Amino acid sequence: QLQLQESGPGLVKPSETLSLTCTVSGASISSGSYYWAWIRQPPGTGLEWIGSIYYSGSTYYHPSLKSRITMSVDTSTNRFSLTLRSVTAADTAVYYCARVYLHTDYVDYWGQGTLVTVSS
Amino acid sequence: QSALTQPRSVSGSPGQSVTISCTGTSSDVGTYNFVSWYQQHPGKAPKLMIYDVSTRPSGVPDRFSGSKSGNTASLTISGLQAEDEADYYCCSYVGDYTVLFGGGTKLTV
């Protein structure tokens, strides 16, 4: 059974850097049929695609976040990561990591989500 | 990229049917047959209900169905049950391994 688990600090100060890691178990992150994504959900609002990464390291970022985001993948540990720089209160959200089917781009597995609050 | 347009809320009585619309543009919903729908209960991660416009994953009841016409996709839930009460999000591929979500619809049963 595939499982994804987000980890990282739940509180980040404004202007600092948010770093999250997603650990994948039950399947290889190197599967060519899937890519891996970060999706967030600010409190009380909808889902927002942040970006995605393929096991080869190719990345695709949301245009509005592109200047502040870096995603990376570590196939040896079956993990992928998100770094979001210069955070503000608007970045407060539940952050989900997810698996996306490559050919028709649907999310078939989600992590449980982790709340990250940006506050001093 | 603006979010796909969904009604903020819909409601129905047990046993009835409801349809949730998802309107995009010719650059997303209108071009790609890669529309998916997700159900989200409070405090939980979203769950895939429909993919590729109208395909149900294993385990999703056949009360859930999807369709698309032009720039608008739709999710229909027939035989409403209390446990269907949740938020529903549509999602469309927009190119370059990127997707766009709808704003979400709260279904009240």
PDB file of C-alpha atoms in Angstrom:
ATOM      1  CA  GLN A   1       0.000   0.000   0.000  1.00  0.00           C
ATOM      2  CA  LEU A   2       1.498   3.304  -1.108  1.00  0.00           C
ATOM      3  CA  GLN A   3       1.878   5.914   1.592  1.00  0.00           C
ATOM      4  CA  LEU A   4       3.197   9.458   1.493  1.00  0.00           C
ATOM      5  CA  GLN A   5       4.202  11.304   4.647  1.00  0.00           C
ATOM      6  CA  GLU A   6       5.057  14.979   4.897  1.00  0.00           C
ATOM      7  CA  SER A   7       7.523  16.191   7.498  1.00  0.00           C
ATOM      8  CA  GLY A   8       8.914  19.559   8.487  1.00  0.00           C
ATOM      9  CA  PRO A   9       8.430  22.439  10.901  1.00  0.00           C
ATOM     10  CA  GLY A  10       4.902  23.559  11.602  1.00  0.00           C
ATOM     11  CA  LEU A  11       5.905  27.161  12.277  1.00  0.00           C
ATOM     12  CA  VAL A  12       8.061  29.411  10.117  1.00  0.00           C
ATOM     13  CA  LYS A  13       8.850  33.079  10.665  1.00  0.00           C
ATOM     14  CA  PRO A  14       8.025  35.657   7.994  1.00  0.00           C
ATOM     15  CA  SER A  15      10.810  36.180   5.424  1.00  0.00           C
ATOM     16  CA  GLU A  16      12.394  32.849   6.316  1.00  0.00           C
ATOM     17  CA  THR A  17      12.431  29.570   4.386  1.00  0.00           C
ATOM     18  CA  LEU A  18       9.868  26.777   4.546  1.00  0.00           C
ATOM     19  CA  SER A  19      11.294  23.296   3.996  1.00  0.00           C
ATOM     20  CA  LEU A  20       9.231  20.131   3.743  1.00  0.00           C
ATOM     21  CA  THR A  21      10.078  16.547   2.868  1.00  0.00           C
ATOM     22  CA  CYS A  22       7.787  13.822   1.606  1.00  0.00           C
ATOM     23  CA  THR A  23       8.737  10.217   2.327  1.00  0.00           C
ATOM     24  CA  VAL A  24       7.252   7.682  -0.052  1.00  0.00           C
ATOM     25  CA  SER A  25       6.739   4.089   1.063  1.00  0.00           C
ATOM     26  CA  GLY A  26       5.186   1.142  -0.700  1.00  0.00           C
ATOM     27  CA  ALA A  27       6.346   2.181  -4.168  1.00  0.00           C
ATOM     28  CA  SER A  28       9.463   3.453  -5.872  1.00  0.00           C
ATOM     29  CA  ILE A  29       9.751   7.158  -6.501  1.00  0.00           C
ATOM     30  CA  SER A  30      11.683   6.172  -9.635  1.00  0.00           C
ATOM     31  CA  SER A  31       8.608   4.713 -11.338  1.00  0.00           C
ATOM     32  CA  GLY A  32       8.477   6.190 -14.794  1.00  0.00           C
ATOM     33  CA  SER A  33       4.690   6.334 -14.844  1.00  0.00           C
ATOM     34  CA  TYR A  34       4.320   8.940 -12.127  1.00  0.00           C
ATOM     35  CA  TYR A  35       5.586  12.277 -11.021  1.00  0.00           C
ATOM     36  CA  TRP A  36       5.463  13.840  -7.601  1.00  0.00           C
ATOM     37  CA  ALA A  37       3.793  17.049  -6.546  1.00  0.00           C
ATOM     38  CA  TRP A  38       3.230  19.532  -3.767  1.00  0.00           C
ATOM     39  CA  ILE A  39      -0.237  20.979  -3.323  1.00  0.00           C
ATOM     40  CA  ARG A  40      -1.331  23.394  -0.627  1.00  0.00           C
ATOM     41  CA  GLN A  41      -4.598  24.530   0.901  1.00  0.00           C
ATOM     42  CA  PRO A  42      -4.787  27.782   2.872  1.00  0.00           C
ATOM     43  CA  PRO A  43      -7.195  27.604   5.807  1.00  0.00           C
ATOM     44  CA  GLY A  44     -10.799  27.590   4.688  1.00  0.00           C
ATOM     45  CA  THR A  45      -9.967  27.838   0.991  1.00  0.00           C
ATOM     46  CA  GLY A  46      -9.278  25.639  -1.995  1.00  0.00           C
ATOM     47  CA  LEU A  47      -6.412  23.603  -3.371  1.00  0.00           C
ATOM     48  CA  GLU A  48      -3.428  25.191  -5.088  1.00  0.00           C
ATOM     49  CA  TRP A  49      -0.870  23.339  -7.187  1.00  0.00           C
ATOM     50  CA  ILE A  50       2.620  24.395  -6.129  1.00  0.00           C
ATOM     51  CA  GLY A  51       4.832  22.338  -8.392  1.00  0.00           C
ATOM     52  CA  SER A  52       5.909  18.907  -9.504  1.00  0.00           C
ATOM     53  CA  ILE A  53       9.059  16.867  -9.991  1.00  0.00           C
ATOM     54  CA  TYR A  54       9.933  13.755 -11.960  1.00  0.00           C
ATOM     55  CA  TYR A  55      12.367  11.158 -10.605  1.00  0.00           C
ATOM     56  CA  SER A  56      14.948  12.405 -13.115  1.00  0.00           C
ATOM     57  CA  GLY A  57      14.900  15.787 -11.389  1.00  0.00           C
ATOM     58  CA  SER A  58      12.877  17.683 -14.000  1.00  0.00           C
ATOM     59  CA  THR A  59      10.746  20.275 -12.262  1.00  0.00           C
ATOM     60  CA  TYR A  60       7.635  22.275 -13.097  1.00  0.00           C
ATOM     61  CA  TYR A  61       6.612  25.163 -10.841  1.00  0.00           C
ATOM     62  CA  HIS A  62       3.478  27.305 -10.455  1.00  0.00           C
ATOM     63  CA  PRO A  63       4.210  30.553 -12.314  1.00  0.00           C
ATOM     64  CA  SER A  64       3.344  32.772  -9.353  1.00  0.00           C
ATOM     65  CA  LEU A  65       5.664  30.863  -7.009  1.00  0.00           C
ATOM     66  CA  LYS A  66       8.443  30.060  -9.433  1.00  0.00           C
ATOM     67  CA  SER A  67      10.868  32.672  -8.113  1.00  0.00           C
ATOM     68  CA  ARG A  68      10.649  31.342  -4.538  1.00  0.00           C
ATOM     69  CA  ILE A  69      10.454  27.567  -5.000  1.00  0.00           C
ATOM     70  CA  THR A  70      12.939  24.757  -5.306  1.00  0.00           C
ATOM     71  CA  MET A  71      11.953  21.111  -5.458  1.00  0.00           C
ATOM     72  CA  SER A  72      14.351  18.176  -5.304  1.00  0.00           C
ATOM     73  CA  VAL A  73      14.183  14.391  -5.347  1.00  0.00           C
ATOM     74  CA  ASP A  74      16.365  11.756  -3.704  1.00  0.00           C
ATOM     75  CA  THR A  75      15.770   8.375  -5.287  1.00  0.00           C
ATOM     76  CA  SER A  76      18.155   6.631  -2.849  1.00  0.00           C
ATOM     77  CA  THR A  77      15.891   7.468   0.094  1.00  0.00           C
ATOM     78  CA  ASN A  78      12.602   7.581  -1.840  1.00  0.00           C
ATOM     79  CA  ARG A  79      11.968  11.164  -0.795  1.00  0.00           C
ATOM     80  CA  PHE A  80      11.259  14.476  -2.444  1.00  0.00           C
ATOM     81  CA  SER A  81      11.393  17.939  -0.976  1.00  0.00           C
ATOM     82  CA  LEU A  82      10.008  21.454  -1.215  1.00  0.00           C
ATOM     83  CA  THR A  83      11.771  24.687  -0.321  1.00  0.00           C
ATOM     84  CA  LEU A  84       9.796  27.942  -0.326  1.00  0.00           C
ATOM     85  CA  ARG A  85      11.786  31.101   0.362  1.00  0.00           C
ATOM     86  CA  SER A  86      10.785  34.494   1.746  1.00  0.00           C
ATOM     87  CA  VAL A  87       7.518  33.273   3.192  1.00  0.00           C
ATOM     88  CA  THR A  88       4.670  35.539   4.271  1.00  0.00           C
ATOM     89  CA  ALA A  89       1.415  34.950   6.100  1.00  0.00           C
ATOM     90  CA  ALA A  90      -0.159  34.173   2.726  1.00  0.00           C
ATOM     91  CA  ASP A  91       1.915  30.983   2.619  1.00  0.00           C
ATOM     92  CA  THR A  92       0.156  29.621   5.698  1.00  0.00           C
ATOM     93  CA  ALA A  93      -1.549  26.438   4.537  1.00  0.00           C
ATOM     94  CA  VAL A  94      -1.861  22.693   4.807  1.00  0.00           C
ATOM     95  CA  TYR A  95       0.803  21.322   2.493  1.00  0.00           C
ATOM     96  CA  TYR A  96       0.158  17.984   0.792  1.00  0.00           C
ATOM     97  CA  CYS A  97       2.588  15.838  -1.113  1.00  0.00           C
ATOM     98  CA  ALA A  98       1.057  13.674  -3.793  1.00  0.00           C
ATOM     99  CA  ARG A  99       1.650  11.160  -6.570  1.00  0.00           C
ATOM    100  CA  VAL A 100       0.454  12.112 -10.045  1.00  0.00           C
ATOM    101  CA  TYR A 101      -0.134   9.715 -12.924  1.00  0.00           C
ATOM    102  CA  LEU A 102       2.139  10.917 -15.702  1.00  0.00           C
ATOM    103  CA  HIS A 103      -0.014  10.318 -18.747  1.00  0.00           C
ATOM    104  CA  THR A 104      -3.307  11.894 -17.715  1.00  0.00           C
ATOM    105  CA  ASP A 105      -2.251  13.952 -14.691  1.00  0.00           C
ATOM    106  CA  TYR A 106      -4.529  12.910 -11.886  1.00  0.00           C
ATOM    107  CA  VAL A 107      -3.512  12.607  -8.256  1.00  0.00           C
ATOM    108  CA  ASP A 108      -4.075   9.055  -7.113  1.00  0.00           C
ATOM    109  CA  TYR A 109      -2.360   9.227  -3.722  1.00  0.00           C
ATOM    110  CA  TRP A 110      -2.125  12.062  -1.224  1.00  0.00           C
ATOM    111  CA  GLY A 111      -0.189  12.494   1.982  1.00  0.00           C
ATOM    112  CA  GLN A 112      -2.181  13.322   5.081  1.00  0.00           C
ATOM    113  CA  GLY A 113      -1.064  16.939   4.885  1.00  0.00           C
ATOM    114  CA  THR A 114       0.915  19.102   7.278  1.00  0.00           C
ATOM    115  CA  LEU A 115      -0.102  22.532   8.521  1.00  0.00           C
ATOM    116  CA  VAL A 116       2.570  25.183   8.162  1.00  0.00           C
ATOM    117  CA  THR A 117       1.904  28.486   9.867  1.00  0.00           C
ATOM    118  CA  VAL A 118       3.903  31.586   8.995  1.00  0.00           C
ATOM    119  CA  SER A 119       4.033  33.821  12.019  1.00  0.00           C
ATOM    120  CA  SER A 120       6.551  35.646  14.157  1.00  0.00           C
TER     121      SER A 120
ATOM    122  CA  GLN B   1      -3.859  31.131 -14.203  1.00  0.00           C
ATOM    123  CA  SER B   2      -7.224  31.614 -12.524  1.00  0.00           C
ATOM    124  CA  ALA B   3      -8.891  28.728 -10.759  1.00  0.00           C
ATOM    125  CA  LEU B   4     -11.507  26.762 -12.624  1.00  0.00           C
ATOM    126  CA  THR B   5     -14.994  28.035 -11.792  1.00  0.00           C
ATOM    127  CA  GLN B   6     -17.236  25.930  -9.588  1.00  0.00           C
ATOM    128  CA  PRO B   7     -20.416  26.873  -7.707  1.00  0.00           C
ATOM    129  CA  ARG B   8     -19.632  27.678  -4.094  1.00  0.00           C
ATOM    130  CA  SER B   9     -22.315  25.319  -2.838  1.00  0.00           C
ATOM    131  CA  VAL B  10     -24.948  22.822  -3.922  1.00  0.00           C
ATOM    132  CA  SER B  11     -27.440  20.832  -1.925  1.00  0.00           C
ATOM    133  CA  GLY B  12     -29.776  17.894  -2.282  1.00  0.00           C
ATOM    134  CA  SER B  13     -31.859  15.508  -0.259  1.00  0.00           C
ATOM    135  CA  PRO B  14     -30.972  11.866   0.330  1.00  0.00           C
ATOM    136  CA  GLY B  15     -31.766   9.824  -2.755  1.00  0.00           C
ATOM    137  CA  GLN B  16     -31.760  12.814  -5.091  1.00  0.00           C
ATOM    138  CA  SER B  17     -29.139  13.696  -7.715  1.00  0.00           C
ATOM    139  CA  VAL B  18     -26.917  16.745  -7.890  1.00  0.00           C
ATOM    140  CA  THR B  19     -24.549  18.006 -10.544  1.00  0.00           C
ATOM    141  CA  ILE B  20     -21.487  20.147  -9.892  1.00  0.00           C
ATOM    142  CA  SER B  21     -20.122  22.123 -12.803  1.00  0.00           C
ATOM    143  CA  CYS B  22     -16.534  23.103 -13.463  1.00  0.00           C
ATOM    144  CA  THR B  23     -15.924  25.768 -16.078  1.00  0.00           C
ATOM    145  CA  GLY B  24     -12.531  26.430 -17.580  1.00  0.00           C
ATOM    146  CA  THR B  25     -11.274  27.729 -20.890  1.00  0.00           C
ATOM    147  CA  SER B  26     -10.142  26.451 -24.243  1.00  0.00           C
ATOM    148  CA  SER B  27      -6.630  26.262 -22.757  1.00  0.00           C
ATOM    149  CA  ASP B  28      -7.494  23.706 -20.108  1.00  0.00           C
ATOM    150  CA  VAL B  29     -10.832  21.874 -19.807  1.00  0.00           C
ATOM    151  CA  GLY B  30     -11.672  22.573 -23.433  1.00  0.00           C
ATOM    152  CA  THR B  31      -8.437  21.133 -24.760  1.00  0.00           C
ATOM    153  CA  TYR B  32      -7.562  18.214 -22.534  1.00  0.00           C
ATOM    154  CA  ASN B  33      -9.632  15.185 -21.543  1.00  0.00           C
ATOM    155  CA  PHE B  34      -7.610  15.120 -18.332  1.00  0.00           C
ATOM    156  CA  VAL B  35     -10.226  16.312 -15.868  1.00  0.00           C
ATOM    157  CA  SER B  36     -10.343  14.780 -12.414  1.00  0.00           C
ATOM    158  CA  TRP B  37     -12.592  15.244  -9.391  1.00  0.00           C
ATOM    159  CA  TYR B  38     -11.721  14.991  -5.700  1.00  0.00           C
ATOM    160  CA  GLN B  39     -13.840  14.638  -2.578  1.00  0.00           C
ATOM    161  CA  GLN B  40     -12.602  16.174   0.653  1.00  0.00           C
ATOM    162  CA  HIS B  41     -14.137  15.686   4.070  1.00  0.00           C
ATOM    163  CA  PRO B  42     -13.233  18.171   6.808  1.00  0.00           C
ATOM    164  CA  GLY B  43      -9.722  17.695   8.128  1.00  0.00           C
ATOM    165  CA  LYS B  44      -8.941  14.980   5.607  1.00  0.00           C
ATOM    166  CA  ALA B  45      -6.844  14.757   2.473  1.00  0.00           C
ATOM    167  CA  PRO B  46      -8.701  14.853  -0.833  1.00  0.00           C
ATOM    168  CA  LYS B  47      -9.757  11.560  -2.399  1.00  0.00           C
ATOM    169  CA  LEU B  48      -9.813  10.835  -6.132  1.00  0.00           C
ATOM    170  CA  MET B  49     -13.373  10.189  -7.350  1.00  0.00           C
ATOM    171  CA  ILE B  50     -13.163  10.597 -11.150  1.00  0.00           C
ATOM    172  CA  TYR B  51     -10.247  10.834 -13.587  1.00  0.00           C
ATOM    173  CA  ASP B  52      -9.923  11.230 -17.340  1.00  0.00           C
ATOM    174  CA  VAL B  53     -13.288  13.076 -17.337  1.00  0.00           C
ATOM    175  CA  SER B  54     -15.452  10.050 -16.609  1.00  0.00           C
ATOM    176  CA  THR B  55     -13.436   7.115 -15.238  1.00  0.00           C
ATOM    177  CA  ARG B  56     -14.077   5.907 -11.688  1.00  0.00           C
ATOM    178  CA  PRO B  57     -11.185   4.455  -9.684  1.00  0.00           C
ATOM    179  CA  SER B  58     -11.724   1.083  -8.104  1.00  0.00           C
ATOM    180  CA  GLY B  59     -13.839   1.387  -4.985  1.00  0.00           C
ATOM    181  CA  VAL B  60     -15.702   4.560  -5.955  1.00  0.00           C
ATOM    182  CA  PRO B  61     -19.454   3.908  -6.131  1.00  0.00           C
ATOM    183  CA  ASP B  62     -21.075   4.075  -9.556  1.00  0.00           C
ATOM    184  CA  ARG B  63     -23.345   6.781  -8.142  1.00  0.00           C
ATOM    185  CA  PHE B  64     -20.512   9.134  -9.099  1.00  0.00           C
ATOM    186  CA  SER B  65     -20.167   9.998 -12.763  1.00  0.00           C
ATOM    187  CA  GLY B  66     -18.315  12.600 -14.795  1.00  0.00           C
ATOM    188  CA  SER B  67     -18.754  14.231 -18.157  1.00  0.00           C
ATOM    189  CA  LYS B  68     -17.509  17.130 -20.241  1.00  0.00           C
ATOM    190  CA  SER B  69     -18.900  19.439 -22.884  1.00  0.00           C
ATOM    191  CA  GLY B  70     -16.748  22.137 -24.376  1.00  0.00           C
ATOM    192  CA  ASN B  71     -15.051  24.116 -21.628  1.00  0.00           C
ATOM    193  CA  THR B  72     -17.252  22.726 -18.846  1.00  0.00           C
ATOM    194  CA  ALA B  73     -16.863  19.474 -16.946  1.00  0.00           C
ATOM    195  CA  SER B  74     -19.487  18.088 -14.608  1.00  0.00           C
ATOM    196  CA  LEU B  75     -19.683  15.699 -11.692  1.00  0.00           C
ATOM    197  CA  THR B  76     -23.043  14.066 -11.044  1.00  0.00           C
ATOM    198  CA  ILE B  77     -23.842  12.247  -7.836  1.00  0.00           C
ATOM    199  CA  SER B  78     -27.011  10.207  -7.939  1.00  0.00           C
ATOM    200  CA  GLY B  79     -28.788   8.555  -5.029  1.00  0.00           C
ATOM    201  CA  LEU B  80     -27.298  11.043  -2.582  1.00  0.00           C
ATOM    202  CA  GLN B  81     -26.216   9.660   0.754  1.00  0.00           C
ATOM    203  CA  ALA B  82     -25.316  11.440   3.949  1.00  0.00           C
ATOM    204  CA  GLU B  83     -21.664  10.479   3.607  1.00  0.00           C
ATOM    205  CA  ASP B  84     -21.464  12.308   0.273  1.00  0.00           C
ATOM    206  CA  GLU B  85     -21.581  15.611   2.157  1.00  0.00           C
ATOM    207  CA  ALA B  86     -18.133  17.072   1.542  1.00  0.00           C
ATOM    208  CA  ASP B  87     -16.195  19.562  -0.541  1.00  0.00           C
ATOM    209  CA  TYR B  88     -15.606  18.639  -4.166  1.00  0.00           C
ATOM    210  CA  TYR B  89     -12.797  19.949  -6.365  1.00  0.00           C
ATOM    211  CA  CYS B  90     -12.345  19.626 -10.082  1.00  0.00           C
ATOM    212  CA  CYS B  91      -8.915  19.670 -11.669  1.00  0.00           C
ATOM    213  CA  SER B  92      -7.664  20.007 -15.227  1.00  0.00           C
ATOM    214  CA  TYR B  93      -4.312  19.507 -16.885  1.00  0.00           C
ATOM    215  CA  VAL B  94      -3.009  22.758 -18.361  1.00  0.00           C
ATOM    216  CA  GLY B  95       0.274  21.622 -19.896  1.00  0.00           C
ATOM    217  CA  ASP B  96       3.898  21.233 -18.776  1.00  0.00           C
ATOM    218  CA  TYR B  97       3.068  18.703 -16.051  1.00  0.00           C
ATOM    219  CA  THR B  98       0.930  21.314 -14.296  1.00  0.00           C
ATOM    220  CA  VAL B  99      -2.699  21.176 -13.261  1.00  0.00           C
ATOM    221  CA  LEU B 100      -5.272  23.747 -12.196  1.00  0.00           C
ATOM    222  CA  PHE B 101      -7.877  23.193  -9.506  1.00  0.00           C
ATOM    223  CA  GLY B 102     -11.351  24.585  -9.217  1.00  0.00           C
ATOM    224  CA  GLY B 103     -12.319  26.745  -6.282  1.00  0.00           C
ATOM    225  CA  GLY B 104     -14.289  23.927  -4.685  1.00  0.00           C
ATOM    226  CA  THR B 105     -17.971  23.216  -4.100  1.00  0.00           C
ATOM    227  CA  LYS B 106     -19.525  22.433  -0.741  1.00  0.00           C
ATOM    228  CA  LEU B 107     -22.156  19.728  -1.062  1.00  0.00           C
ATOM    229  CA  THR B 108     -24.816  19.658   1.630  1.00  0.00           C
ATOM    230  CA  VAL B 109     -27.003  16.574   1.894  1.00  0.00           C
TER     231      VAL B 109
END
